[in-house]
Coordinates of C-alpha atoms in Angstrom, one line a residue:
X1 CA 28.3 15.8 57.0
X2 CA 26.6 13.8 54.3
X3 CA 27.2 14.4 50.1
X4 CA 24.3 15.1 48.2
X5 CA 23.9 12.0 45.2
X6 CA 23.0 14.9 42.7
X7 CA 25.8 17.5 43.4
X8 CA 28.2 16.1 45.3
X9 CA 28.3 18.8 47.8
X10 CA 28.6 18.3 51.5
X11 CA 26.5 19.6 53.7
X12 CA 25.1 18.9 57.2
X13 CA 23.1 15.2 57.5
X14 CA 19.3 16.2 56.9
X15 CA 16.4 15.3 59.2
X16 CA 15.1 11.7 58.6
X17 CA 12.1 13.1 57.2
X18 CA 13.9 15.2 54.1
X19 CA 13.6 15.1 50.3
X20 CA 10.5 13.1 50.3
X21 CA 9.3 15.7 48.2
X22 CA 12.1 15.0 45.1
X23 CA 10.3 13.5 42.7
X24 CA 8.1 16.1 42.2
X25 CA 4.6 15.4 44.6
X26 CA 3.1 18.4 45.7
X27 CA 2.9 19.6 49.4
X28 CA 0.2 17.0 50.8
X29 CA -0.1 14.9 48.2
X30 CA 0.6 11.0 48.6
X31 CA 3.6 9.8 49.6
X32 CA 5.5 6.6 47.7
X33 CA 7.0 4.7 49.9
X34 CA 8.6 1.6 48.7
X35 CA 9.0 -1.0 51.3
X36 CA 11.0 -3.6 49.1
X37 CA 14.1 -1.9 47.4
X38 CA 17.5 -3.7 47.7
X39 CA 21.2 -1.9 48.4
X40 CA 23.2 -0.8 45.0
X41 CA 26.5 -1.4 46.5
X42 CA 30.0 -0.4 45.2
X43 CA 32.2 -2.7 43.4
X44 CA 34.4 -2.9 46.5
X45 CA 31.5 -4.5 49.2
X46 CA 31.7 -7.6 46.8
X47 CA 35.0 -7.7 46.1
X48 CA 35.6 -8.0 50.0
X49 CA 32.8 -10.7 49.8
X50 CA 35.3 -12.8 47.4
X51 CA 38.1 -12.0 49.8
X52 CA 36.6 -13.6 53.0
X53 CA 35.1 -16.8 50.2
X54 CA 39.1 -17.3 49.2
X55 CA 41.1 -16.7 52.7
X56 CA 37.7 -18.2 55.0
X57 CA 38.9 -16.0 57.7
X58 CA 42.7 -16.7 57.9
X59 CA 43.5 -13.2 57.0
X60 CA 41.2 -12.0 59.7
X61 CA 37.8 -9.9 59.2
X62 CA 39.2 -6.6 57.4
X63 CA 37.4 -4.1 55.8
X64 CA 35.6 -3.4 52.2
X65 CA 37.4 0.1 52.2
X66 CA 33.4 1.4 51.1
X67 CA 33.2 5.2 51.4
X68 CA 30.7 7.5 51.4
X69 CA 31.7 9.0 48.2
X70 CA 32.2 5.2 46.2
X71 CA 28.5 4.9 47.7
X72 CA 27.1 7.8 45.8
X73 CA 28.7 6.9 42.6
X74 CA 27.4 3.7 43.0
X75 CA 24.1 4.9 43.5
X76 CA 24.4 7.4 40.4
X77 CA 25.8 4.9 37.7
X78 CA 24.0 3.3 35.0
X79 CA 23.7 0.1 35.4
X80 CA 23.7 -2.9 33.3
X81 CA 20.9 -5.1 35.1
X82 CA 19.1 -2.6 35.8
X83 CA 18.0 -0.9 31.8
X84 CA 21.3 1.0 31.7
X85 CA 20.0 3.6 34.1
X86 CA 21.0 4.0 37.7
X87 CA 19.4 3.7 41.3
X88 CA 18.3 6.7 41.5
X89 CA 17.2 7.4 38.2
X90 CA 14.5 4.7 38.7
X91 CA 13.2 6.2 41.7
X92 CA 12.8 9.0 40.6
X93 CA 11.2 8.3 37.6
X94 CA 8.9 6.4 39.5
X95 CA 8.1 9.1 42.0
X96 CA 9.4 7.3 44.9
X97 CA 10.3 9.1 47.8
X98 CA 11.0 6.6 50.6
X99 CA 12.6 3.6 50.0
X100 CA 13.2 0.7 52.3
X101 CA 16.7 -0.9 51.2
X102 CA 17.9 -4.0 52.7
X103 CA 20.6 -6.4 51.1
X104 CA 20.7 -8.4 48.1
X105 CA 19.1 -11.4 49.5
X106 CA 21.2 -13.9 46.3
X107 CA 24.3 -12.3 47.8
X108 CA 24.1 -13.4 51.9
X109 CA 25.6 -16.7 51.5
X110 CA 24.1 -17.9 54.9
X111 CA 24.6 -21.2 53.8
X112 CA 28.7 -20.4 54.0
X113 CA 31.1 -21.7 56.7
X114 CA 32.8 -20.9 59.3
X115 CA 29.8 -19.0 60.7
X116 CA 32.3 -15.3 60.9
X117 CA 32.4 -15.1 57.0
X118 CA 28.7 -14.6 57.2
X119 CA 28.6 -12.4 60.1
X120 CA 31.5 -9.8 58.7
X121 CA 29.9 -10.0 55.3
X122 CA 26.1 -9.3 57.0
X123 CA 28.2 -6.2 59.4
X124 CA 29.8 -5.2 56.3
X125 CA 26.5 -4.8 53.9
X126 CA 24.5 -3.7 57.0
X127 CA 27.0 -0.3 57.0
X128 CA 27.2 0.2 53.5
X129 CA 23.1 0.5 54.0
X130 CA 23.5 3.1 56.5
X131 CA 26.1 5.0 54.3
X132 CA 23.3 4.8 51.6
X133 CA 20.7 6.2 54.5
X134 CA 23.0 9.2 55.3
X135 CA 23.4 10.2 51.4
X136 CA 20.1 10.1 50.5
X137 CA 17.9 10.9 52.5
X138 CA 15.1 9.0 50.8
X139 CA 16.4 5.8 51.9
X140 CA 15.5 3.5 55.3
X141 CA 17.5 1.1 56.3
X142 CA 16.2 -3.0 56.8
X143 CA 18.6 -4.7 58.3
X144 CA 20.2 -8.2 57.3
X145 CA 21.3 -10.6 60.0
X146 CA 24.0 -13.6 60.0
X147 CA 21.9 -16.0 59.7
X148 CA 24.4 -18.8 59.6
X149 CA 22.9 -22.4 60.8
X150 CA 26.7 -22.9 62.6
X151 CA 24.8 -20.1 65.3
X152 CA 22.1 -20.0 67.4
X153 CA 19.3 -17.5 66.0
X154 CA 20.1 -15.5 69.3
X155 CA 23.1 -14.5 68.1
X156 CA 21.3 -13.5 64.8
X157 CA 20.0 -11.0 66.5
X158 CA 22.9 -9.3 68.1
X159 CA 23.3 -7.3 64.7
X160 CA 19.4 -6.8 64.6
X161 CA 19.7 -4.8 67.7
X162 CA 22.8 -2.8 66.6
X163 CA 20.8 -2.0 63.2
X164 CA 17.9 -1.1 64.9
X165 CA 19.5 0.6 67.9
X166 CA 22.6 2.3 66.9
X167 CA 21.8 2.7 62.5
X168 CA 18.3 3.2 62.9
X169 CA 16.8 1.1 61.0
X170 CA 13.5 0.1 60.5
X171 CA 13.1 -3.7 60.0
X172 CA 15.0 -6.8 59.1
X173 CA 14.8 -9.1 56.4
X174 CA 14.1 -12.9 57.3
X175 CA 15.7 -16.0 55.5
X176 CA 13.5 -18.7 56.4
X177 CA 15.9 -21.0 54.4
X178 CA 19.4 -20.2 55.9
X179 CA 20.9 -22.9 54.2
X180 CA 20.2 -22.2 51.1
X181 CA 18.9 -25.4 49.7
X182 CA 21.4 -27.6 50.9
X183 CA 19.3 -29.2 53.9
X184 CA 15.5 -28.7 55.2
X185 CA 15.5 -25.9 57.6
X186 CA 13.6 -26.0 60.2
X187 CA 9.5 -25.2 60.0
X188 CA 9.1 -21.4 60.8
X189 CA 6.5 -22.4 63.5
X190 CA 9.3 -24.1 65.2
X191 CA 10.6 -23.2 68.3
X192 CA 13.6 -22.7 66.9
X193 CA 12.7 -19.6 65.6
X194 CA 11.3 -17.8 69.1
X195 CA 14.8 -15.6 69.6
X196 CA 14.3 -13.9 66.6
X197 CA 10.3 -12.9 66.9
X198 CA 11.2 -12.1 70.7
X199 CA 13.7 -9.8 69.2
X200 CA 11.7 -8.4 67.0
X201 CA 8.7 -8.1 69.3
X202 CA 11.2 -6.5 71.9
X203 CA 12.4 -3.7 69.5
X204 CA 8.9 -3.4 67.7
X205 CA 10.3 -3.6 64.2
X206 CA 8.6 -5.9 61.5
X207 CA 10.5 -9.0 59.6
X208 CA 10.2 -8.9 56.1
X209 CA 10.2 -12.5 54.5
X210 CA 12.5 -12.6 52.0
X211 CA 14.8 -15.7 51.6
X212 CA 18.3 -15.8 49.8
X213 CA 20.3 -17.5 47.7
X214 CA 19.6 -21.5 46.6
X215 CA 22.2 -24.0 45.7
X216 CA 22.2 -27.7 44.6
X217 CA 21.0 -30.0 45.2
X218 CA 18.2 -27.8 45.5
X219 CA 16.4 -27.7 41.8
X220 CA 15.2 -24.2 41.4
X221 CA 16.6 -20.9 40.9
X222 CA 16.8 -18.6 43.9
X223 CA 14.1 -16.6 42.1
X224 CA 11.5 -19.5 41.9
X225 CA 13.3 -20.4 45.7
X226 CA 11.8 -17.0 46.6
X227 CA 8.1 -17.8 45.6
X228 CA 8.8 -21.8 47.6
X229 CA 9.7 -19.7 50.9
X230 CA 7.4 -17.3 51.2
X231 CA 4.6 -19.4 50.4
X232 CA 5.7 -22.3 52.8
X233 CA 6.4 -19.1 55.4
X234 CA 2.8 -18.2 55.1
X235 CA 1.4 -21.5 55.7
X236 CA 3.8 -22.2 58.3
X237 CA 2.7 -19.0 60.4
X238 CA -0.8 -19.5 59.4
X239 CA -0.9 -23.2 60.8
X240 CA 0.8 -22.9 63.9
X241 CA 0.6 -20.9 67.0
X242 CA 3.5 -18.2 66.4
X243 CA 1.1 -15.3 66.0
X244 CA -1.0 -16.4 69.4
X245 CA 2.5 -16.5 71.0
X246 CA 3.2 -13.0 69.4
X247 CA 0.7 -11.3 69.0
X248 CA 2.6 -7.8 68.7
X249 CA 4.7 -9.9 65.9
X250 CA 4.8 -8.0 62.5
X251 CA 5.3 -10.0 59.1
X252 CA 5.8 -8.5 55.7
X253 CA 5.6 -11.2 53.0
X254 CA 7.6 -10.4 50.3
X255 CA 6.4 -10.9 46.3
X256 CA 2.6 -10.9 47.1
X257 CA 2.7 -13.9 49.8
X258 CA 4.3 -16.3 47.1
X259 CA 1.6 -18.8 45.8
X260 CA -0.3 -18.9 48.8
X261 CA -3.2 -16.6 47.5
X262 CA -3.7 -17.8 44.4
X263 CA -3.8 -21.4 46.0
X264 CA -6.2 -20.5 48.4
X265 CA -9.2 -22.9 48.0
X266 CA -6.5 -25.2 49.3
X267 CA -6.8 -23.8 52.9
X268 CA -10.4 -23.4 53.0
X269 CA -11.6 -26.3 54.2
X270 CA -9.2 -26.9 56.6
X271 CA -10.1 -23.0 58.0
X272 CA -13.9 -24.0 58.0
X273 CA -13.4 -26.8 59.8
X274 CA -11.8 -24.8 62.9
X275 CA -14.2 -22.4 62.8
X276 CA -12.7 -19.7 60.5
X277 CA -11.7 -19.0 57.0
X278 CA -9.2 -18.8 55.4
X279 CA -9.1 -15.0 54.1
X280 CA -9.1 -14.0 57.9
X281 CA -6.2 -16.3 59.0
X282 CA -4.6 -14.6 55.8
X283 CA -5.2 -10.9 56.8
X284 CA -3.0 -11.9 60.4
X285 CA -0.2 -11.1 57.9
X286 CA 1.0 -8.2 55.5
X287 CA 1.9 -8.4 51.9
X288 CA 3.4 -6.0 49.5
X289 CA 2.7 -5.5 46.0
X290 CA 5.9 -7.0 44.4
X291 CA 4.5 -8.5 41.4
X292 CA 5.0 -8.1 37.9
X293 CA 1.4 -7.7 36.8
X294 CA -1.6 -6.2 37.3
X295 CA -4.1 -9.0 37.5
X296 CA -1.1 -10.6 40.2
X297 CA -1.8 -7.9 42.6
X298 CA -5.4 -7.1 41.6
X299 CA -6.2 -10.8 42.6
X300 CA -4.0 -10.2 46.0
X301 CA -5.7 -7.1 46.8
X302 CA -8.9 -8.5 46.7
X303 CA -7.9 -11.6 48.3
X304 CA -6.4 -10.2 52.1
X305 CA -7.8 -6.2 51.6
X306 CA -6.1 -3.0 50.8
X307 CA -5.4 -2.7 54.0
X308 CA -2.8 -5.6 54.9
X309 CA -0.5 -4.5 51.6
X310 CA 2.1 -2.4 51.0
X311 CA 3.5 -0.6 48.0
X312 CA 6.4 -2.8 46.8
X313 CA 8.8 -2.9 43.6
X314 CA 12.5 -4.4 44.1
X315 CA 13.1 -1.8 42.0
X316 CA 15.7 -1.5 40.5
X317 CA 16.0 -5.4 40.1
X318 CA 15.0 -8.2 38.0
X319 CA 11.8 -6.5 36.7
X320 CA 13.8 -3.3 35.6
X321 CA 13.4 -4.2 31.7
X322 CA 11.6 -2.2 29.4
X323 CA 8.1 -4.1 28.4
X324 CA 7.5 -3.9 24.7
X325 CA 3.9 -4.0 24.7
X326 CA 3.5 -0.7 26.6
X327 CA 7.0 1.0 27.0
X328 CA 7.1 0.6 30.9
X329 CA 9.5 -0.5 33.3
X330 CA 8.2 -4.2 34.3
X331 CA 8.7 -2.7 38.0
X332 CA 6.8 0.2 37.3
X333 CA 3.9 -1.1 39.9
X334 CA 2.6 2.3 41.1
X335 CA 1.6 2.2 37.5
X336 CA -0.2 -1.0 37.4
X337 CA -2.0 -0.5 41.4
X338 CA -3.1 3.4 39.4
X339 CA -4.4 1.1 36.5
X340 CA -6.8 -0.3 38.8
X341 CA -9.9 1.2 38.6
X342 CA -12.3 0.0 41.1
X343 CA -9.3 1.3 43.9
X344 CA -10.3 4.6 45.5
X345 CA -8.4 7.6 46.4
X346 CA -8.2 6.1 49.8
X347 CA -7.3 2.9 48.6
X348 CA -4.1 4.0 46.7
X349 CA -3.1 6.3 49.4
X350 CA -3.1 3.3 52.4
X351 CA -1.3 1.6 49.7
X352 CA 1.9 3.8 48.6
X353 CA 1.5 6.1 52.0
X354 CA -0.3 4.9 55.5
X355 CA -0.2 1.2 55.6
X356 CA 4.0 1.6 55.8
X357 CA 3.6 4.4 58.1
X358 CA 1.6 2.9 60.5
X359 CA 3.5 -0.7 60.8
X360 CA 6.8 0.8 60.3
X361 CA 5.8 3.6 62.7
X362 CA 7.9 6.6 60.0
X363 CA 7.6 9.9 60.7
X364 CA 6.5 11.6 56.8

């Protein structure tokens, strides 16, 4: 049985591929489907969080007490951060009708010690997802994983398989920085990483890039710390042999690819050199459309091609303020990708619909 985040009435779980049709599309239209959205958790998931911080284990791993119920009020209150309005309201004001939610990446504390606190808190989150999943049926899971440096990336992937496996989920979210600014992790082409694209290759499932939280004596904000990690992820890929060792490996770089496109001329001579250029090492990759400005993803899409992009907002999330220029939702992107004009019907639809399906393998 499963509540419905409208009416509250229970009522028998609905196929995967219901309610796509919510916010209003008609019967063969395009489908939105937003492959970077982030869990709106109750209260209670992070006040379990500040439990394990205070006792670091001693009291054993408990529970958050999350229900089903506390998951849809969570997902139908106005929220502060996010305009005053709530989850759900922003999706479907947007027209959304798939969402890929995985957690909040500033709220993993990988960096955290012993290794258990991270692995409860990652279980933990990783169910309150699939609560989310089960009352609405709009949602898709991406799992996180315990990505504490205190375990061998192996062991990371023990929860990857029970997300995929047993929640259904459809991807995982990477932190190439598990520790969080406190030391250099290791290079992503590094060895050290092979468990988890072995994993990931086994239960064909893509990665999304998406680091987490940053802490001295690390200078930036874990924003900025976002933009530093995806861009040194896509260089790192780019430059070594991860993709010829995996070539069924599937990488979704979060927040346009972080400064890599825009620095491009960088690479190129490097890329002419070996016989290539840089724009096709680029399009080994995938991207989505997580940026806060037209001209930002214009310039990507024109950069790698339409077709190595996905429709992407984080919404709701830092760009859910109102912009006073135009009255929109800074995260309003479907907006922005319709306000480009040399895009073709084609275009938009690989964007919000067929790109996702056909790396994520959904059924729509």
């Amino acid at each position: 049985m499963v509540q419905d985040t409208r009416t509250g009435a229970l009522s028998a779980a609905p196929p995967a591929t219901a309610g796509i049709a919510r916010s209003g599309h008609k019967e063969g239209s395009t489908i939105y489907i937003d492959v970077h959205g982030h869990v709106t958790a109750p209260d209670k998931l992070y006040a379990y969080k500040a439990g394990l911080l205070s006792h670091r284990g001693a009291h054993g791993r408990g529970r958050s007490g999350v229900t089903e119920q506390h998951v849809v009020e969570a997902l139908n209150a106005p929220h502060p951060s996010f305009g005053k309005i709530s989850h759900l309201r922003h999706l479907d004001e947007a027209g959304v009708d798939i969402q890929f939610i995985s957690p909040r990446p500033f709220q993993m504390m990988h960096s955290e010690s012993p290794a258990k606190l991270v692995e409860w808190f990652t279980e933990e989150t990783n169910d309150v997802i699939a609560m989310c999943c089960a009352a609405d049926s709009r949602f898709r899971g991406v799992a996180g994983m315990p990505q504490s440096m205190e375990l061998d990336p192996a062991a990371w992937t023990r929860e990857l398989r029970r997300c995929v496996n047993d929640l259904g989920f459809v991807g995982a979210t990477l932190n190439t920085d598990p520790y969080e600014g406190l030391r250099q992790p290791p290079a992503i082409g590094d060895r050290f990483w092979y468990p988890v694209w072995e994993a990931l290759c086994e239960l064909d499932v893509p990665a999304i890039i998406h680091s987490a939280a940053c802490r001295p004596p690390a200078r930036e904000s874990y924003s900025l710390h976002f933009v530093q990690e995806e861009t040194l992820a896509v260089a790192g890929l780019l430059q070594s042999t991860v993709l010829d060792d995996f070539p069924e490996l599937k990488i979704v770089v979060s927040h346009g690819g972080g400064a890599v496109p825009y620095q491009k001329g960088r690479f190129y001579p490097a890329a002419l050199r070996a016989g290539t250029t840089f724009e096709e090492r680029l399009r080994r990759l995938h991207y989505d459309t997580c940026l806060y400005t037209r001209d930002s993803i214009e310039f990507l899409l024109r950069t790698v091609g339409v077709d190595r992009c996905l429709f992407g907002t984080e919404k709701p999330g830092t760009g859910s303020v109102k912009d006073p220029e135009t009255g929109r939702w800074i995260d309003d992107i479907h907006l922005l990708i319709e306000d480009i004009d040399w895009l073709t019907d084609d275009d938009r639809k690989a964007l919000f619909e067929t790109n996702a399906v056909e790396l994520f393998r959904l059924e729509v």
